[in-house]
mmCIF file of C-alpha atoms in Angstrom:
data_model
loop_
_atom_site.group_PDB
_atom_site.id
_atom_site.type_symbol
_atom_site.label_atom_id
_atom_site.label_comp_id
_atom_site.label_asym_id
_atom_site.label_seq_id
_atom_site.Cartn_x
_atom_site.Cartn_y
_atom_site.Cartn_z
ATOM 1 C CA MET G 1 -0.037 0.032 0.016
ATOM 2 C CA PRO G 2 1.559 3.369 -1.032
ATOM 3 C CA HIS G 3 2.388 5.747 1.729
ATOM 4 C CA LEU G 4 1.601 9.489 1.901
ATOM 5 C CA LEU G 5 4.037 10.569 4.599
ATOM 6 C CA SER G 6 7.542 9.413 5.701
ATOM 7 C CA LYS G 7 9.674 10.374 8.785
ATOM 8 C CA SER G 8 11.661 12.972 6.721
ATOM 9 C CA LYS G 9 8.483 14.511 5.239
ATOM 10 C CA TYR G 10 6.914 14.669 8.671
ATOM 11 C CA ILE G 11 9.889 16.587 10.099
ATOM 12 C CA ARG G 12 9.820 18.743 7.052
ATOM 13 C CA GLY G 13 6.187 19.592 7.537
ATOM 14 C CA LEU G 14 6.822 20.606 11.123
ATOM 15 C CA GLN G 15 9.397 23.134 9.917
ATOM 16 C CA CYS G 16 7.209 24.553 6.879
ATOM 17 C CA ASP G 17 3.975 23.547 5.182
ATOM 18 C CA ARG G 18 5.167 24.589 1.845
ATOM 19 C CA ALA G 19 8.451 22.526 2.216
ATOM 20 C CA LEU G 20 6.255 19.567 2.924
ATOM 21 C CA TRP G 21 4.067 20.074 -0.111
ATOM 22 C CA LEU G 22 7.208 20.361 -2.260
ATOM 23 C CA ASP G 23 8.840 17.233 -0.760
ATOM 24 C CA VAL G 24 5.755 15.236 -1.776
ATOM 25 C CA PHE G 25 4.927 16.625 -5.087
ATOM 26 C CA ASN G 26 8.065 18.277 -6.566
ATOM 27 C CA PRO G 27 11.092 16.832 -4.721
ATOM 28 C CA ARG G 28 13.347 17.044 -7.823
ATOM 29 C CA ILE G 29 13.921 20.756 -7.248
ATOM 30 C CA ALA G 30 15.564 20.319 -3.783
ATOM 31 C CA ARG G 31 19.059 21.535 -3.551
ATOM 32 C CA TYR G 32 21.485 20.415 -0.805
ATOM 33 C CA SER G 33 24.851 21.988 0.054
ATOM 34 C CA ALA G 34 27.993 20.158 0.130
ATOM 35 C CA GLU G 35 28.077 20.517 3.918
ATOM 36 C CA GLN G 36 24.578 18.945 4.254
ATOM 37 C CA MET G 37 25.715 16.024 2.106
ATOM 38 C CA ARG G 38 28.765 15.566 4.291
ATOM 39 C CA ARG G 39 26.526 15.621 7.390
ATOM 40 C CA PHE G 40 24.371 12.868 5.786
ATOM 41 C CA ASP G 41 27.383 10.808 5.142
ATOM 42 C CA ARG G 42 28.611 11.192 8.742
ATOM 43 C CA GLY G 43 25.265 10.199 9.950
ATOM 44 C CA ARG G 44 25.164 7.059 7.771
ATOM 45 C CA GLU G 45 28.736 5.987 8.910
ATOM 46 C CA PHE G 46 27.682 6.293 12.591
ATOM 47 C CA GLU G 47 24.531 4.342 11.968
ATOM 48 C CA TYR G 48 26.503 1.600 10.067
ATOM 49 C CA ALA G 49 29.036 1.344 12.983
ATOM 50 C CA PHE G 50 26.052 0.752 15.486
ATOM 51 C CA LYS G 51 24.494 -1.779 13.237
ATOM 52 C CA ASP G 52 27.849 -3.649 13.194
ATOM 53 C CA THR G 53 27.195 -4.497 16.880
ATOM 54 C CA PHE G 54 24.229 -6.733 15.565
ATOM 55 C CA PRO G 55 26.282 -9.178 13.453
ATOM 56 C CA ASN G 56 23.242 -11.319 12.598
ATOM 57 C CA GLY G 57 21.106 -8.453 11.501
ATOM 58 C CA ILE G 58 18.919 -8.653 8.494
ATOM 59 C CA ASP G 59 18.910 -5.608 6.327
ATOM 60 C CA ILE G 60 15.416 -5.098 4.583
ATOM 61 C CA SER G 61 16.774 -2.611 2.187
ATOM 62 C CA VAL G 62 19.313 -4.984 0.695
ATOM 63 C CA GLU G 63 16.616 -7.079 -0.720
ATOM 64 C CA LEU G 64 13.949 -4.473 -1.609
ATOM 65 C CA LYS G 65 16.216 -1.500 -2.476
ATOM 66 C CA ARG G 66 14.102 1.522 -3.239
ATOM 67 C CA ASN G 67 10.767 -0.359 -3.237
ATOM 68 C CA VAL G 68 10.093 1.087 0.212
ATOM 69 C CA ASP G 69 6.256 0.459 0.018
ATOM 70 C CA ALA G 70 7.104 -3.311 0.141
ATOM 71 C CA TYR G 71 9.198 -3.004 3.323
ATOM 72 C CA PRO G 72 6.389 -3.407 5.849
ATOM 73 C CA SER G 73 5.210 -6.692 4.260
ATOM 74 C CA LEU G 74 8.662 -8.290 4.436
ATOM 75 C CA THR G 75 9.337 -6.885 7.780
ATOM 76 C CA ALA G 76 6.071 -8.567 9.051
ATOM 77 C CA GLN G 77 7.203 -11.881 7.680
ATOM 78 C CA PHE G 78 10.350 -11.873 9.838
ATOM 79 C CA LEU G 79 8.507 -10.484 13.000
ATOM 80 C CA ASP G 80 5.821 -13.147 12.639
ATOM 81 C CA ARG G 81 8.321 -15.931 13.236
ATOM 82 C CA GLU G 82 8.435 -17.220 16.795
ATOM 83 C CA GLU G 83 12.143 -16.362 17.291
ATOM 84 C CA GLU G 84 14.455 -13.507 18.060
ATOM 85 C CA VAL G 85 15.632 -11.539 15.099
ATOM 86 C CA ASP G 86 17.601 -8.329 14.435
ATOM 87 C CA LEU G 87 16.291 -6.204 11.376
ATOM 88 C CA PHE G 88 17.766 -3.206 9.726
ATOM 89 C CA GLU G 89 15.466 -0.610 8.036
ATOM 90 C CA ALA G 90 12.440 -2.484 9.193
ATOM 91 C CA GLY G 91 9.192 -0.863 7.701
ATOM 92 C CA PHE G 92 6.040 -0.116 9.336
ATOM 93 C CA LEU G 93 2.864 1.600 7.888
ATOM 94 C CA TYR G 94 0.011 3.256 9.830
ATOM 95 C CA ASP G 95 -2.189 6.202 9.170
ATOM 96 C CA ASP G 96 -0.700 6.611 5.696
ATOM 97 C CA VAL G 97 2.744 7.029 7.287
ATOM 98 C CA LEU G 98 5.757 4.827 6.457
ATOM 99 C CA VAL G 99 8.719 4.675 8.901
ATOM 100 C CA LEU G 100 11.914 2.660 8.495
ATOM 101 C CA ALA G 101 13.530 1.809 11.899
ATOM 102 C CA ASP G 102 17.331 1.769 11.953
ATOM 103 C CA VAL G 103 17.511 -1.365 14.219
ATOM 104 C CA VAL G 104 14.625 -3.537 15.579
ATOM 105 C CA HIS G 105 15.182 -6.461 17.871
ATOM 106 C CA ARG G 106 12.293 -8.954 18.036
ATOM 107 C CA ASN G 107 12.129 -10.456 21.628
ATOM 108 C CA ASN G 108 10.971 -14.068 22.304
ATOM 109 C CA ASP G 109 7.569 -12.729 23.456
ATOM 110 C CA GLY G 110 7.076 -10.873 20.117
ATOM 111 C CA SER G 111 7.688 -7.439 21.558
ATOM 112 C CA LEU G 112 10.106 -5.043 20.020
ATOM 113 C CA ASP G 113 13.237 -3.065 21.116
ATOM 114 C CA ILE G 114 13.719 -0.179 18.705
ATOM 115 C CA TYR G 115 17.019 1.712 18.286
ATOM 116 C CA GLU G 116 16.927 5.031 16.422
ATOM 117 C CA VAL G 117 20.492 6.067 15.685
ATOM 118 C CA LYS G 118 21.643 9.827 15.590
ATOM 119 C CA SER G 119 25.246 10.910 15.118
ATOM 120 C CA GLY G 120 24.895 14.033 17.322
ATOM 121 C CA ASN G 121 26.483 14.230 20.768
ATOM 122 C CA ALA G 122 23.126 15.101 22.545
ATOM 123 C CA ILE G 123 19.430 14.370 22.135
ATOM 124 C CA SER G 124 17.722 17.369 20.523
ATOM 125 C CA ASP G 125 14.098 18.291 20.433
ATOM 126 C CA THR G 126 14.098 17.431 16.700
ATOM 127 C CA TYR G 127 15.493 13.939 17.335
ATOM 128 C CA LYS G 128 12.660 13.456 19.844
ATOM 129 C CA ARG G 129 9.982 14.595 17.431
ATOM 130 C CA ASP G 130 11.611 12.158 14.903
ATOM 131 C CA ALA G 131 11.370 9.304 17.360
ATOM 132 C CA ALA G 132 8.001 10.214 18.503
ATOM 133 C CA LEU G 133 6.560 9.728 15.031
ATOM 134 C CA GLN G 134 8.300 6.309 14.716
ATOM 135 C CA HIS G 135 6.963 5.239 18.194
ATOM 136 C CA TYR G 136 3.426 6.339 17.111
ATOM 137 C CA VAL G 137 3.552 4.362 13.895
ATOM 138 C CA ILE G 138 5.254 1.218 15.094
ATOM 139 C CA SER G 139 3.278 0.945 18.286
ATOM 140 C CA HIS G 140 0.157 0.747 16.106
ATOM 141 C CA CYS G 141 1.544 -2.196 14.305
ATOM 142 C CA ARG G 142 3.467 -4.076 17.060
ATOM 143 C CA GLU G 143 3.907 -4.088 20.841
ATOM 144 C CA ILE G 144 7.050 -1.907 21.702
ATOM 145 C CA ASN G 145 9.006 -3.082 24.742
ATOM 146 C CA ARG G 146 11.669 -0.249 24.532
ATOM 147 C CA PHE G 147 12.305 2.565 22.245
ATOM 148 C CA SER G 148 15.892 4.021 22.684
ATOM 149 C CA LEU G 149 17.772 6.915 21.015
ATOM 150 C CA VAL G 150 21.399 6.061 20.218
ATOM 151 C CA PHE G 151 23.738 8.926 19.952
ATOM 152 C CA ASN G 152 27.554 9.752 19.983
ATOM 153 C CA ASP G 153 29.401 9.701 23.262
ATOM 154 C CA GLY G 154 31.849 12.137 21.699
ATOM 155 C CA ASN G 155 34.495 9.615 21.079
ATOM 156 C CA GLY G 156 32.718 7.529 18.480
ATOM 157 C CA GLY G 157 31.207 5.215 20.933
ATOM 158 C CA PHE G 158 27.410 4.854 21.622
ATOM 159 C CA LEU G 159 25.159 6.097 24.311
ATOM 160 C CA LYS G 160 21.567 4.936 24.615
ATOM 161 C CA GLU G 161 18.631 6.673 26.214
ATOM 162 C CA ASN G 162 15.263 4.961 26.804
ATOM 163 C CA LEU G 163 12.512 7.273 25.756
ATOM 164 C CA THR G 164 9.635 4.891 25.586
ATOM 165 C CA GLU G 165 7.269 6.612 28.021
ATOM 166 C CA GLU G 166 7.950 9.967 26.902
ATOM 167 C CA LEU G 167 7.247 9.199 23.201
ATOM 168 C CA GLU G 168 4.125 7.269 24.068
ATOM 169 C CA SER G 169 2.788 10.513 25.875
ATOM 170 C CA ARG G 170 3.038 12.402 22.570
ATOM 171 C CA HIS G 171 0.714 10.293 20.476
ATOM 172 C CA ASN G 172 -2.146 12.834 20.474
ATOM 173 C CA GLU G 173 0.163 15.539 19.208
ATOM 174 C CA ILE G 174 1.543 13.179 16.443
ATOM 175 C CA ALA G 175 -1.986 12.346 15.317
ATOM 176 C CA ARG G 176 -2.917 16.068 15.183
ATOM 177 C CA ASN G 177 0.204 16.866 13.142
ATOM 178 C CA ILE G 178 -0.519 14.120 10.707
ATOM 179 C CA ALA G 179 -4.019 15.236 10.219
ATOM 180 C CA ALA G 180 -2.939 18.759 9.593
ATOM 181 C CA MET G 181 -0.301 17.609 7.098
ATOM 182 C CA LYS G 182 -2.801 15.480 5.174
ATOM 183 C CA GLU G 183 -5.076 18.504 5.026
ATOM 184 C CA ILE G 184 -2.209 20.560 3.505
ATOM 185 C CA LEU G 185 -1.418 17.910 0.956
ATOM 186 C CA ALA G 186 -5.056 17.638 -0.110
ATOM 187 C CA HIS G 187 -4.890 21.159 -1.634
ATOM 188 C CA GLY G 188 -2.555 23.093 -3.968
ATOM 189 C CA GLU G 189 0.868 24.469 -3.158
ATOM 190 C CA PRO G 190 0.895 26.745 -0.144
ATOM 191 C CA ALA G 191 2.057 30.228 -0.503
ATOM 192 C CA THR G 192 4.166 30.215 2.423
ATOM 193 C CA PRO G 193 6.730 33.191 3.056
ATOM 194 C CA THR G 194 10.354 32.576 3.462
ATOM 195 C CA GLY G 195 11.784 33.482 7.061
ATOM 196 C CA GLN G 196 13.751 32.231 9.878
ATOM 197 C CA HIS G 197 12.033 28.835 9.604
ATOM 198 C CA CYS G 198 13.879 28.230 6.344
ATOM 199 C CA LEU G 199 17.012 27.674 8.420
ATOM 200 C CA GLU G 200 15.690 25.917 11.549
ATOM 201 C CA PRO G 201 16.130 23.198 12.553
ATOM 202 C CA TYR G 202 17.669 22.529 9.139
ATOM 203 C CA ALA G 203 18.483 24.568 6.096
ATOM 204 C CA CYS G 204 15.515 23.896 3.726
ATOM 205 C CA PRO G 205 16.528 22.564 0.375
ATOM 206 C CA TYR G 206 13.654 24.591 -1.281
ATOM 207 C CA GLN G 207 14.894 28.062 -0.127
ATOM 208 C CA HIS G 208 15.981 29.062 -3.637
ATOM 209 C CA TYR G 209 12.489 28.175 -5.092
ATOM 210 C CA CYS G 210 10.411 29.766 -2.366
ATOM 211 C CA ALA G 211 12.431 33.084 -2.498
ATOM 212 C CA GLN G 212 10.871 33.893 -6.010
ATOM 213 C CA GLY G 213 7.700 35.488 -5.040
ATOM 214 C CA VAL G 214 5.237 36.823 -2.339
ATOM 215 C CA ARG G 215 4.151 34.330 0.157
ATOM 216 C CA GLN G 216 1.582 34.027 2.879
ATOM 217 C CA MET G 217 1.803 32.925 6.429
ATOM 218 C CA SER G 218 2.647 29.312 7.300
ATOM 219 C CA LEU G 219 0.081 27.067 8.991
ATOM 220 C CA PHE G 220 2.957 25.936 11.285
#
């Protein structure tokens, strides 16, 4: 089943409704700086290093590549087995939102331990919003035992923080945000003005496009 929103699109939508719309309907015009690309690479390298601590992990993306809408089905096949298993890029779909979890460990009782990996040295509000969406989607598909954010200890090692209860408390907020974003995507391109939100929490890849005319106020 095709998805409407993803984790990255959701975070984009919290920053700007127009950026969300463009991410869904016109992503080819996005422009990323060299520094942004280097940051992406550093994040992937840190994530790969953490995944190496699960030597028997099965990477869903290796088999399905870019066919992300098929990830939940294959993920379910592994999780339905009555055995422990570690999955990378496990897919979960709920409320038209697809999330891919960095690392999922299935316990013997069927519950899941989720690890979301971030290369930063501290847990930011943006990381928590990201994780809250994942918890919302995954918990509607499977029982979550523990949801931990993994981040850098400053020396290339790993620190883990259990955020399960905090993330669960944000479910109503997540549901409202998703509903608002669906409403935005059901209509034409928003005429949102440029401003400080173009830079925080991330530099928007659509700044060059949005700077071309007069915009209206953002819903967010």
